[in-house]
Coordinates of C-alpha atoms and ligand atoms in Angstrom, one line a residue:
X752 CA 5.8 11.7 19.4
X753 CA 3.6 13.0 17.0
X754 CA 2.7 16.7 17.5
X755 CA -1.0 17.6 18.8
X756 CA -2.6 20.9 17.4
X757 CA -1.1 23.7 19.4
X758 CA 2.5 22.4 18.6
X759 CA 1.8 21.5 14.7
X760 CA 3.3 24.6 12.4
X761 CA 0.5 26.4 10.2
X762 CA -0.6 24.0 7.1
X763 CA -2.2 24.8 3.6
X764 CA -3.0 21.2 1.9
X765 CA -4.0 22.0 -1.5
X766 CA -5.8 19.1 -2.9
X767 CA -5.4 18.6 -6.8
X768 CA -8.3 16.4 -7.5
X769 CA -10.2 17.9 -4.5
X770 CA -13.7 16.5 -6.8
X771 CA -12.3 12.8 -7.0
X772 CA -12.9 9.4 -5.4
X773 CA -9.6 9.6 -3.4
X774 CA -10.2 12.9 -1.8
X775 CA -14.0 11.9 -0.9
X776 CA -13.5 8.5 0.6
X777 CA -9.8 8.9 2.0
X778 CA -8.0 12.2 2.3
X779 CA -11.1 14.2 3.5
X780 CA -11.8 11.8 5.9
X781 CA -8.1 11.1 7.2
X782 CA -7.5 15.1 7.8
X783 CA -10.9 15.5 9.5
X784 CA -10.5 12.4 12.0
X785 CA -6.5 14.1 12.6
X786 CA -8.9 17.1 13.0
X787 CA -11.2 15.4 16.0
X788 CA -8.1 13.7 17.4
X789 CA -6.4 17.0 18.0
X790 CA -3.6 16.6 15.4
X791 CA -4.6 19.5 12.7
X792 CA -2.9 23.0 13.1
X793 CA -5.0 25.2 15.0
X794 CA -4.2 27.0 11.7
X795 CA -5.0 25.1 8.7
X796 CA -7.1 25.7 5.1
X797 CA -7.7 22.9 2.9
X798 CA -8.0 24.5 -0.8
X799 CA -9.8 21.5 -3.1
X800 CA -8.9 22.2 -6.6
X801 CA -11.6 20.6 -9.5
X802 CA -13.0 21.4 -12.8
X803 CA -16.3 21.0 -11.6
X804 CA -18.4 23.9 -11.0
X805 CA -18.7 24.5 -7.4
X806 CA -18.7 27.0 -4.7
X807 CA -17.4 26.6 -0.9
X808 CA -20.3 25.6 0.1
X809 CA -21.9 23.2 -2.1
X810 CA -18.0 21.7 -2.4
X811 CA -18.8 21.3 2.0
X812 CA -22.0 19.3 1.0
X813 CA -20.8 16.8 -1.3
X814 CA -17.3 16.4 1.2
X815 CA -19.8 16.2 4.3
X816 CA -21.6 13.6 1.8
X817 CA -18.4 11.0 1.5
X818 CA -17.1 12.0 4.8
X819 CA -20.3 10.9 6.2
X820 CA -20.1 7.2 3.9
X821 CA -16.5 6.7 4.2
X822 CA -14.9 7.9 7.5
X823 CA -14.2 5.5 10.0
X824 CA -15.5 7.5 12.9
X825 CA -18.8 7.6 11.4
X826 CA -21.5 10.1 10.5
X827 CA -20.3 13.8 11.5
X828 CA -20.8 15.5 14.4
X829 CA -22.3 18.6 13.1
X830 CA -20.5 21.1 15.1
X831 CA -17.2 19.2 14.5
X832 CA -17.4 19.1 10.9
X833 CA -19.1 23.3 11.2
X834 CA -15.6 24.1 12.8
X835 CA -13.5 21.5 10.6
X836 CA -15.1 23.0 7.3
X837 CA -14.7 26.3 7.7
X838 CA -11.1 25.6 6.9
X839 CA -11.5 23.8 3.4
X840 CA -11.8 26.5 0.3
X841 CA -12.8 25.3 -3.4
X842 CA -11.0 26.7 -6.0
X843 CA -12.5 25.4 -9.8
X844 CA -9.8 24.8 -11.7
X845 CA -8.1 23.9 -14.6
X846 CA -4.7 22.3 -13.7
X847 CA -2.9 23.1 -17.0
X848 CA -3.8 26.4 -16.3
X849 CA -1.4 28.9 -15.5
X850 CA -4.2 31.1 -13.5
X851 CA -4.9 28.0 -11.3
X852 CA -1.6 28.9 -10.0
X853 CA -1.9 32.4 -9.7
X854 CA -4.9 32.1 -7.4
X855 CA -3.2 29.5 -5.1
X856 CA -0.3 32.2 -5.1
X857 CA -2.9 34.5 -3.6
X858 CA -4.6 32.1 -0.8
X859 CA -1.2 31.6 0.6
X860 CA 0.1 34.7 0.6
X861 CA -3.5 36.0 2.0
X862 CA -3.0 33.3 4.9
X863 CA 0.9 34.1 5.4
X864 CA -0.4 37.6 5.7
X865 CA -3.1 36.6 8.4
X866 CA -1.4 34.0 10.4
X867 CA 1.7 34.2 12.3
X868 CA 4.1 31.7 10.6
X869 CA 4.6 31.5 7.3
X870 CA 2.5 28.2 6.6
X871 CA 4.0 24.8 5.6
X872 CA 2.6 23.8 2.1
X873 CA 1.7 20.2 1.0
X874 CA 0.3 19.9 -2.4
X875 CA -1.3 16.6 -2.5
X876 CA -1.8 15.5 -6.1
X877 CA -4.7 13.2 -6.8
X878 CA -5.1 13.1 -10.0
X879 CA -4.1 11.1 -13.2
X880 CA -0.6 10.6 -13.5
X881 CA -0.5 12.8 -16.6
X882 CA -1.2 15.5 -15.1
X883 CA 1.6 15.2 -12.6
X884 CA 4.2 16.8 -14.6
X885 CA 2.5 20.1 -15.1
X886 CA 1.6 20.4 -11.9
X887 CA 4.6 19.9 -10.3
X888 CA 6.2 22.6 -13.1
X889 CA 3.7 25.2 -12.1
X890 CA 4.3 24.9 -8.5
X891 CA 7.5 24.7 -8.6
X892 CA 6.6 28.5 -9.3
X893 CA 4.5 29.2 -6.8
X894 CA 6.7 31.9 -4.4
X895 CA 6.1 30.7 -1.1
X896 CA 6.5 33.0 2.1
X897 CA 8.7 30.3 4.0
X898 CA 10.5 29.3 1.0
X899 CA 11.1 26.0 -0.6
X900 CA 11.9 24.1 2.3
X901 CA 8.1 24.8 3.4
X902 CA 6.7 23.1 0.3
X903 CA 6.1 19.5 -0.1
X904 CA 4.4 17.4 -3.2
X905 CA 2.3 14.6 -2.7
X906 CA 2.4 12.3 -5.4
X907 CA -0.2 9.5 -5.2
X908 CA 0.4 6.3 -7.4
X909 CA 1.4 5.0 -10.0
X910 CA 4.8 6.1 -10.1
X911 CA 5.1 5.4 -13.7
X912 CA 4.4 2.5 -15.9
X913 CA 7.6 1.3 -16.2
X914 CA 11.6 2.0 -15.4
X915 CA 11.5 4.6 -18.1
X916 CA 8.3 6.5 -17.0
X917 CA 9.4 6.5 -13.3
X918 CA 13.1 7.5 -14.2
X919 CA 11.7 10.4 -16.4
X920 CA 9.1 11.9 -13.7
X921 CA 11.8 11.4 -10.8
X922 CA 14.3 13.3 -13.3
X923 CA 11.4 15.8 -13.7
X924 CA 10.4 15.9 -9.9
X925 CA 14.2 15.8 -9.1
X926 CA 15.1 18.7 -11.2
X927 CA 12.0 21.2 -9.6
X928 CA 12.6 19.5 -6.1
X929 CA 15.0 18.8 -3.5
X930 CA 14.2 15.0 -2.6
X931 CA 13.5 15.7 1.1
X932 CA 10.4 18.0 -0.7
X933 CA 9.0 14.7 -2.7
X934 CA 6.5 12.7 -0.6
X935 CA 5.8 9.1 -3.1
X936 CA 2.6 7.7 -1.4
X937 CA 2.5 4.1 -0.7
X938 CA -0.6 3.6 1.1
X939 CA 0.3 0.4 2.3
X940 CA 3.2 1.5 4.4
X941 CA 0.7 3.5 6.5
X942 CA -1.2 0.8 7.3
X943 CA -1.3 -0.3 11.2
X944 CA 0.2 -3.8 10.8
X945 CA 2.4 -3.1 8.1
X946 CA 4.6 -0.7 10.7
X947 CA 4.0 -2.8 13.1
X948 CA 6.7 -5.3 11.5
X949 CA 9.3 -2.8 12.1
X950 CA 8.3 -2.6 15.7
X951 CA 8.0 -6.7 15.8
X952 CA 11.1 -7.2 14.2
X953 CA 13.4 -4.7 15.8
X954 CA 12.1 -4.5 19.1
X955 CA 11.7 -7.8 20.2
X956 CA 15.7 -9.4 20.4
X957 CA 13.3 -13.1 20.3
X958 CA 13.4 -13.4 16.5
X959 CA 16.3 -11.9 15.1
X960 CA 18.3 -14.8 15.7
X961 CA 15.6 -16.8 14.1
X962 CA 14.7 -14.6 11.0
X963 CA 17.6 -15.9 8.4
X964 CA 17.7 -19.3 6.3
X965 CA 18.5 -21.4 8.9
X966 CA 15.5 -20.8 10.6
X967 CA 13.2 -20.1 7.8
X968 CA 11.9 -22.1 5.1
X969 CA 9.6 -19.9 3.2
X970 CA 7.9 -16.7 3.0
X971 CA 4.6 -16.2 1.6
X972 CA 3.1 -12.8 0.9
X973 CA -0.7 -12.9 -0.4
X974 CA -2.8 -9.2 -1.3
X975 CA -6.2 -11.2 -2.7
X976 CA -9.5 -9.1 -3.1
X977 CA -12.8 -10.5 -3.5
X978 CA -14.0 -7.8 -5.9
X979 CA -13.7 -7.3 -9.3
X980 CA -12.3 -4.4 -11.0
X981 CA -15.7 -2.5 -10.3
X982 CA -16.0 1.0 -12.4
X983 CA -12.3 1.2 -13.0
X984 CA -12.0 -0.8 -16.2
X985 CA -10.7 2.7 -18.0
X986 CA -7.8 2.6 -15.8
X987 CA -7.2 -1.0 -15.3
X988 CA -7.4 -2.4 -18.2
X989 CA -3.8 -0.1 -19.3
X990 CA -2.5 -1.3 -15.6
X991 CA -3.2 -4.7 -14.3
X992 CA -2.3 -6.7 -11.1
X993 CA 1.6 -6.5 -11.5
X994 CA 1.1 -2.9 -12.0
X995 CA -1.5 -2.1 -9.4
X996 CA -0.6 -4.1 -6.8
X997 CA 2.9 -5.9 -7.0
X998 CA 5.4 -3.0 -8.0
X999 CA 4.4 -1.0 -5.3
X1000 CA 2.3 -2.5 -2.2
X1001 CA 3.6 -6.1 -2.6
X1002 CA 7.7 -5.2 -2.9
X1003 CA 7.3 -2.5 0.2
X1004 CA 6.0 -5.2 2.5
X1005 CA 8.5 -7.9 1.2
X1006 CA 11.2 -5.1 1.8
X1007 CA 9.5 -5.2 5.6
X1008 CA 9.8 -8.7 6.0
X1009 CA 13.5 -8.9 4.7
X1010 CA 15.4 -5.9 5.2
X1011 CA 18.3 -6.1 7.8
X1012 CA 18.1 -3.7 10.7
X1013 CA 18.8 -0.1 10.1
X1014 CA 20.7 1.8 12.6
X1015 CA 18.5 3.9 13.6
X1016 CA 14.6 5.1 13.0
X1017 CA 15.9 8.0 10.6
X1018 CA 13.8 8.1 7.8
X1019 CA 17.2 7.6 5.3
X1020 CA 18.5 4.3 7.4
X1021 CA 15.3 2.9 7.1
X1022 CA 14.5 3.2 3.5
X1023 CA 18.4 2.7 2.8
X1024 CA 18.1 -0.8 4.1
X1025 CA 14.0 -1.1 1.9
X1026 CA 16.3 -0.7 -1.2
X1027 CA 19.2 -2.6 -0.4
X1028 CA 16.8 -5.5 0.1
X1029 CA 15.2 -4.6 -4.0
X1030 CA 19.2 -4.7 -5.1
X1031 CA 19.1 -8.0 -3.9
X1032 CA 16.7 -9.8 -5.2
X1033 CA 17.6 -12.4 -7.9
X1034 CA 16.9 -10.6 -11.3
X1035 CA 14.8 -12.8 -14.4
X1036 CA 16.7 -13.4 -17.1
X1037 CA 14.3 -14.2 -20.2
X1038 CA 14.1 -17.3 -19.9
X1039 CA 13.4 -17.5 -16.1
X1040 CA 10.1 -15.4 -16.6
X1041 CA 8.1 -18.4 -17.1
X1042 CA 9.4 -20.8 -14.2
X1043 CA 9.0 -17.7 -11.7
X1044 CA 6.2 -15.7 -12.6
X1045 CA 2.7 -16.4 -13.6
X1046 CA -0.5 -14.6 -14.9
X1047 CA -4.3 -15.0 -14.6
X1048 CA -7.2 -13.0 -15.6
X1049 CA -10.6 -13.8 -13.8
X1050 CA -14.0 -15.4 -15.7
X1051 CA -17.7 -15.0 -14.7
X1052 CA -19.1 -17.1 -12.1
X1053 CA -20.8 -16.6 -9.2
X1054 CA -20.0 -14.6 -6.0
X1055 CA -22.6 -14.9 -2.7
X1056 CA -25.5 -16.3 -5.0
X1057 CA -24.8 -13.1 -7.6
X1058 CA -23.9 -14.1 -11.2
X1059 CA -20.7 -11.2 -12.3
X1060 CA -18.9 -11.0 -15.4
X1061 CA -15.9 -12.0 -16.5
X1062 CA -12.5 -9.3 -16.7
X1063 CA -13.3 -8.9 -20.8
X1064 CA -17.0 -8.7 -19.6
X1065 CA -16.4 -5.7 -17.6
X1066 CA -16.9 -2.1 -18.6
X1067 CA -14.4 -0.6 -20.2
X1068 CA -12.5 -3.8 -20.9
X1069 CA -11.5 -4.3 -24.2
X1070 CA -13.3 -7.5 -25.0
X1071 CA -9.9 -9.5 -25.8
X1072 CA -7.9 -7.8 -23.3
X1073 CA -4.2 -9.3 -22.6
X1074 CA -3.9 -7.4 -19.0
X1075 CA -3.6 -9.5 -15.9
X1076 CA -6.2 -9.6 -12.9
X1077 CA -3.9 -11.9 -11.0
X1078 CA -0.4 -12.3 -11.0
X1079 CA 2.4 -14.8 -8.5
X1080 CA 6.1 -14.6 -8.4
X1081 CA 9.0 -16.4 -6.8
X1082 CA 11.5 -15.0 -5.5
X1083 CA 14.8 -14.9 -4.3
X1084 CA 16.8 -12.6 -2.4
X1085 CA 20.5 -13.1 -2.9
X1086 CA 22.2 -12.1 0.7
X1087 CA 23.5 -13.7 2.9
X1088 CA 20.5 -14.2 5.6
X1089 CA 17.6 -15.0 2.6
X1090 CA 19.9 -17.0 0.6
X1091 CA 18.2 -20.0 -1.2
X1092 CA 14.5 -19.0 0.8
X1093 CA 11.9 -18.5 -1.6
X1094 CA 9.5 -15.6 -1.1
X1095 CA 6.1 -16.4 -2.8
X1096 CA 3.8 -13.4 -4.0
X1097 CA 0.4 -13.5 -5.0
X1098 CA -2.5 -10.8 -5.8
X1099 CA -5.5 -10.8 -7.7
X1100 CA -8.9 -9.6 -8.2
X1101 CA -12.5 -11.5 -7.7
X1102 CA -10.7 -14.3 -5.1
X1103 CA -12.3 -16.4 -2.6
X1104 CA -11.0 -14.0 0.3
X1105 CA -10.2 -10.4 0.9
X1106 CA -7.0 -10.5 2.6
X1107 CA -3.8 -9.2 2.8
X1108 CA -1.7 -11.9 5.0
X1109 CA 2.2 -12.6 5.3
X1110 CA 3.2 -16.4 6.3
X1111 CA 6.9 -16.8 7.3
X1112 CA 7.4 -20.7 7.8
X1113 CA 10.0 -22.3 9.6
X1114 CA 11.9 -25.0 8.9
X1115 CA 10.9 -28.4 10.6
X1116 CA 12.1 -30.0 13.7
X1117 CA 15.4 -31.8 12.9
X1118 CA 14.6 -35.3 14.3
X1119 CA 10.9 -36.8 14.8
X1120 CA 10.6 -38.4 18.1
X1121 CA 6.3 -38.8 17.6
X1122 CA 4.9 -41.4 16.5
X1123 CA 3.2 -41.1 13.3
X1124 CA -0.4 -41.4 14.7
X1125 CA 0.8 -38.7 17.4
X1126 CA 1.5 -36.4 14.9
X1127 CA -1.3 -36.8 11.4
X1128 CA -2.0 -33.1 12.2
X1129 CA 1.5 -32.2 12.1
X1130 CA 2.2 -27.9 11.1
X1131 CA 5.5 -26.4 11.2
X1132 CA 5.8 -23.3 13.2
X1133 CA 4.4 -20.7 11.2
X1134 CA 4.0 -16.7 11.7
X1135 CA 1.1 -15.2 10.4
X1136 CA 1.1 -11.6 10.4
X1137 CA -2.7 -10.5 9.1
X1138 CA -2.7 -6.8 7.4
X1139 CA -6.6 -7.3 6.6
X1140 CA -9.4 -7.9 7.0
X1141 CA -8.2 -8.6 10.6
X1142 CA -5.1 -7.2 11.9
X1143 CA -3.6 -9.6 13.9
X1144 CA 0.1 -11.9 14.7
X1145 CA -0.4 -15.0 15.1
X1146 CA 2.6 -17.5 16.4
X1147 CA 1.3 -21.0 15.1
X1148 CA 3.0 -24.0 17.7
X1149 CA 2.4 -27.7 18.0
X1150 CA 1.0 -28.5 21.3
X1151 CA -0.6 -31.5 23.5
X1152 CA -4.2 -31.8 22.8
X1153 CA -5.7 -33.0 26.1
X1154 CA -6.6 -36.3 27.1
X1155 CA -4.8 -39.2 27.7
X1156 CA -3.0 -40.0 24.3
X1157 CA -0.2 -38.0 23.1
X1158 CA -2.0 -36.5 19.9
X1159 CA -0.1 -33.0 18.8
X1160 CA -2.1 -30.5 17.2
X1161 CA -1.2 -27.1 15.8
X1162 CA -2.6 -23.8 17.8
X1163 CA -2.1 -20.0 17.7
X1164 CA -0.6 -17.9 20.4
X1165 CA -2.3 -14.7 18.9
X1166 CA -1.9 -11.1 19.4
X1167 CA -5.1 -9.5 18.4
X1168 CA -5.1 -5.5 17.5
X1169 CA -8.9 -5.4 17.9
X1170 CA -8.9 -7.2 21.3
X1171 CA -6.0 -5.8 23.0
X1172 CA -6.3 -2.3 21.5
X1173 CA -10.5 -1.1 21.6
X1174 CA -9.8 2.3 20.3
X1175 CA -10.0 1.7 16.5
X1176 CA -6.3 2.6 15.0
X1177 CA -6.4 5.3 12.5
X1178 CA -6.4 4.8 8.8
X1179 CA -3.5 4.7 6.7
X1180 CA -3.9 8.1 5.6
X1181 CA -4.5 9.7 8.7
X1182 CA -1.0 8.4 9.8
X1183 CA 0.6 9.2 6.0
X1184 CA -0.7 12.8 6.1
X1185 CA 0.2 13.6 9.5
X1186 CA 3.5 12.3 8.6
X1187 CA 3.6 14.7 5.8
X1188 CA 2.7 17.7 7.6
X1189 CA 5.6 16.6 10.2
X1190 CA 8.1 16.2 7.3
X1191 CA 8.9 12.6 8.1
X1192 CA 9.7 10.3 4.9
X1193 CA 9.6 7.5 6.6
X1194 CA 7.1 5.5 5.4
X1195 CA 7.3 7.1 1.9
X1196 CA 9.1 5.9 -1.3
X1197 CA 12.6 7.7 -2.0
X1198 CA 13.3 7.9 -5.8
X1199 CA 15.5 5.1 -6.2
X1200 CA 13.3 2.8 -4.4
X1201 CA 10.4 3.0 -6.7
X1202 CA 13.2 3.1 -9.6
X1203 CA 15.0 -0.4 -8.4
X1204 CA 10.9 -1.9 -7.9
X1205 CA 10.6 -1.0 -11.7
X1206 CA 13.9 -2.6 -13.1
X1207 CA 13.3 -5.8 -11.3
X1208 CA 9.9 -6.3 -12.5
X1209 CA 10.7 -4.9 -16.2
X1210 CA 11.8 -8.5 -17.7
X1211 CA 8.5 -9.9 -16.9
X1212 CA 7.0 -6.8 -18.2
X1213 CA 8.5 -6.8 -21.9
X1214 CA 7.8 -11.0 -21.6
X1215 CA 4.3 -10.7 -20.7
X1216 CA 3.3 -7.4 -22.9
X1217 CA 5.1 -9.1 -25.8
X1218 CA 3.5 -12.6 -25.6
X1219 CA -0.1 -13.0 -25.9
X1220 CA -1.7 -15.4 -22.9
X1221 CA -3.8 -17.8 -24.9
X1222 CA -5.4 -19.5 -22.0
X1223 CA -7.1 -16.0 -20.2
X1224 CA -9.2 -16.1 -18.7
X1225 CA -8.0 -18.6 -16.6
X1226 CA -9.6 -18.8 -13.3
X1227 CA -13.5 -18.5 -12.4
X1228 CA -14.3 -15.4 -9.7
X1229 CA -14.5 -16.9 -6.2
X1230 CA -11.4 -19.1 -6.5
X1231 CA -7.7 -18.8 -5.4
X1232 CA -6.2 -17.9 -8.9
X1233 CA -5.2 -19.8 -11.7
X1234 CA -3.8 -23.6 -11.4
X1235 CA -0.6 -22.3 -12.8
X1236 CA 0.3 -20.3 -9.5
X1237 CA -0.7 -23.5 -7.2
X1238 CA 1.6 -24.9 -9.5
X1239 CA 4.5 -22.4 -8.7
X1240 CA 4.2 -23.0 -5.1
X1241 CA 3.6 -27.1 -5.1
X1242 CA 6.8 -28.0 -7.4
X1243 CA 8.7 -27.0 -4.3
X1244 CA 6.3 -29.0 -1.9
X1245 CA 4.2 -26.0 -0.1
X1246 CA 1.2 -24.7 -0.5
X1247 CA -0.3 -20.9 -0.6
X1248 CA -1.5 -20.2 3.0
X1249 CA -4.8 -19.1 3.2
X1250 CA -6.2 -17.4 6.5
X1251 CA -9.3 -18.6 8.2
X1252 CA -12.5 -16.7 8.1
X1253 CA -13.7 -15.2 10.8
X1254 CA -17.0 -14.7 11.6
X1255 CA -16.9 -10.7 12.3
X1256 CA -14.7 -9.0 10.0
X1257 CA -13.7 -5.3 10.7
X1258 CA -14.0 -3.2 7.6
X1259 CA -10.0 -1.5 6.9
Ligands
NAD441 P1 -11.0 10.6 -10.0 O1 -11.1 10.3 -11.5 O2 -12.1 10.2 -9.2 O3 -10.7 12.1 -9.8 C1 -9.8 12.9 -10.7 C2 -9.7 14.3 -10.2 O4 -8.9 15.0 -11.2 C3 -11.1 15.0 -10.2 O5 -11.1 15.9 -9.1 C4 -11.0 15.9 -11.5 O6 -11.7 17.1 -11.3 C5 -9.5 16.2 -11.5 N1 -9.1 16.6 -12.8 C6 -9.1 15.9 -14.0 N2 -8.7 16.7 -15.0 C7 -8.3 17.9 -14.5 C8 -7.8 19.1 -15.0 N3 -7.5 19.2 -16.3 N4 -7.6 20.1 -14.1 C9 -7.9 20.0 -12.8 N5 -8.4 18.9 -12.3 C10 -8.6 17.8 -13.1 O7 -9.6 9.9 -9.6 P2 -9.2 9.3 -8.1 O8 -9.8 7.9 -8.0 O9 -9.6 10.3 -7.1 O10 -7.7 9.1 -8.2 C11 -6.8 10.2 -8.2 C12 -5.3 9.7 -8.2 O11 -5.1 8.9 -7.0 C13 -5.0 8.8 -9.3 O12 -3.6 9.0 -9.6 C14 -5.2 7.4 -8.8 O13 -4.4 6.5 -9.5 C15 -4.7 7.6 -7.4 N6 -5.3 6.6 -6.5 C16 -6.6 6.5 -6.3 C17 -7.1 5.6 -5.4 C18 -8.6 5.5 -5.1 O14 -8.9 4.7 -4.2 N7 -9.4 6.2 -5.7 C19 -6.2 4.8 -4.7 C20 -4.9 4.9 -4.9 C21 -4.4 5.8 -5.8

């Protein structure tokens, strides 16, 4: 059970990047709705850390500002937030700085002084990833009243551009850092739904039996947005879809999907069985590249009667950029339950639909007893487990339709978060934070998982980087990618699932 206030041990969460995006629309609002829930410390300062020139206050007002946008319960309460704020601290800041460090010595010493337990420290960095290095060196430094073991590091992604990055920084991280201190944020793995496979998996003794190749005939994971790359052209244009997306948020659900059981819910069993399930899957050689992976980059077009540019249209694009929006991958996973099931991957930017949807198909009935006008609408069982928009399982069966002819038509036995569960579920961060302060590495990503995500994906990498794609941009904005990935999918005789759109959608 997680711990409510008057059990959780004191906290300083200094925020590196305390002025960005991420702190404003997610990490302010995750601690302060932990806050109203009753799951901060009755002890706790937040200490933001930015170049920009604030003080506390005016630091409050542009926090309340995003807290007030962004936070899914809503505009503040004023009293709450009064009571909330008064914890959070700005400190302006240069991060290569070695005073930056010196006055963070001070506020925790001044609060180790004052309270009555030497705090637990998370440093939560939120900032580009080249600063990470020297800010993990400096606070390596810090001297903390409850020593090392009270001192965690945050570290948001990406986890390195490549196998070589990632090995150097967890060398780096390794070396400051026992690995039980090193928190590697995967956002996804917070996310309701996404821990809710765990739960549906290993809970339930109905689909074990099932969940192996005899049983299953495909997996499909899909993570499409409906949005373009927006203001982040800078950062996207040196990153791209396999980067952004598939190496970290795509590979940690599939690792959901196909891991075996651990033994127990200790944070080391579980992400034991996360990697063993990346060490298994069926590595490209050079040649393989092109029959399993492919690569799209979005053109103009039109999205909800708006005209919107094209990837090499967007700001901060170079005009002849190489970098994928959209990327799809087959896969195999070479064990003994997944052998010989393909698991298709998709992602990609200014699509048709924003959502993030796992289909597992079965494998058909053995023998047809129908007859063929019985069965024109004919679906094998399918799961559809729905991450977003809506969060939802749905258990897709043939059935009767009634009346008087034996016509069989697919329908959903569907558990529905929003209709069985009112209260709203927390955000990913809220449960990721927490998690932190608790010390719980569950749903975090241990060094050699994000190394073995990076050597898998590393031959398309030097294929695609190397090899100019003559055909971008290849698919117009509102569409479901580029031909070439319907084409991945349809040489083996399926086709990408795509979910349904509802009519009310909750924002996640
Ligand atoms: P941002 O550009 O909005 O903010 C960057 C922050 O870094 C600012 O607070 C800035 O003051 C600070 N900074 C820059 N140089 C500094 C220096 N020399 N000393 C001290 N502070 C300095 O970035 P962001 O969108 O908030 O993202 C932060 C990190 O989180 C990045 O690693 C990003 O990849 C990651 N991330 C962001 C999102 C998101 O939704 N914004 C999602 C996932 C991951």
């Amino acid at each position: 059970m997680k711990k409510k206030a008057n059990e959780q041990k004191p906290t300083i969460f200094t925020i590196f990047g305390g002025t960005g995006d991420l702190a404003a629309r997610k990490l302010i609002p995750a601690l302060y709705n932990l806050f109203l829930d009753g799951y901060m410390p009755k002890e706790f300062t937040i200490v933001g850390l930015g170049r920009t020139e604030y003080n506390d206050e005016s630091y409050k007002e542009v926090l309340l500002d995003g807290l007030n946008k962004y936070s899914r319960s809503g505009v503040a309460d004023p009293a709450k937030w009064g009571e909330f704020s008064s914890n959070i601290i700005y400190l302006q800041s240069d991060a290569s700085k070695e005073k930056t460090y010196k006055d963070l010595e001070q506020i925790i010493a001044d609060r180790d002084e004052q309270w009555a337990e030497a705090a637990t420290v998370i440093h939560y960095l939120s900032v580009a990833p080249q600063f990470f290095p020297v800010i993990s060196e400096y606070i390596s430094k810090i001297k903390m009243a409850g020593g090392k073991e009270k001192c965690r590091i945050v570290i948001e992604k990406p986890f390195g551009r490549d196998l070589e990055t990632a090995k150097e920084l967890n060398e780096l991280l390794q070396s400051l850092f026992d690995e039980s201190q090193i928190y590697r944020i995967d956002h996804y793995l917070g996310k309701e739904t996404v821990q809710n496979m765990m739960a549906f998996r290993f809970a339930n003794a109905l689909f074990e039996p099932i969940w192996n190749r005899n049983f299953i005939e495909h997996v499909q994971i899909s993570v499409t947005e409906d949005i373009g790359i927006e203001d982040r052209g800078g950062y996207y244009d040196g990153s791209g879809a396999l980067r952004d997306m598939l190496q970290n948020h795509i590979l940690q659900v599939l690792c959901l999907v196909a891991m075996e059981p651990p033994v127990s819910f200790n944070a080391d069993e579980v992400r034991n069985r996360r990697v063993d399930v990346l060490k298994a899957i069926r590595r490209f050689g050079p040649e393989e590249v092109k029959h399993n992976a492919v690569r799209g980059q979005y053109a103009g077009g039109w999205v909800g009667g708006k005209e919107v540019n094209g990837y090499r249209e967007e700001k901060g694009v170079d005009p002849n950029s190489n970098t994928e929006t959209f990327c799809a991958f087959k896969f195999f996973i070479d064990n003994w339950r997944w052998q010989n099931v393909p698991f298709y991957v998709r992602t990609g930017k200014r699509m048709h639909q924003k959502s993030s949807v796992i289909s597992i198909q079965f494998k058909d009935v053995p023998h047809p007893i129908f007859p063929s006008h019985a069965s024109e609408n004919w679906q094998q069982n399918r799961l559809i487990i729905s991450i977003q928009p809506e969060m939802s399982i749905r258990l897709q069966v043939q059935a009767k339709r009634p009346g008087l002819d034996m016509i069989l038509n697919p329908v959903d036995m569907v558990f529905d978060y929003d209709g069985t569960y009112p209260k709203e579920s927390p955000e990913a961060y809220e449960t990721l934070l927490l998690d932190a302060m608790e010390g719980d590495q569950t749903l975090f990503m241990r060094g050699d998982q994000v190394e073995a995500a990076w050597e898998l994906l590393m031959p398309v990498i030097d294929n695609w980087e190397g090899r100019k794609s003559l055909n971008f941009p290849n698919y117009p904005a509102d569409s479901w990618g580029p031909e070439i990935a319907e084409a991945l999918i349809a040489k083996d005789g399926f086709h990408w699932f795509t979910m349904p759109v509802k009519s009310k959608s909750k924002k996640k």
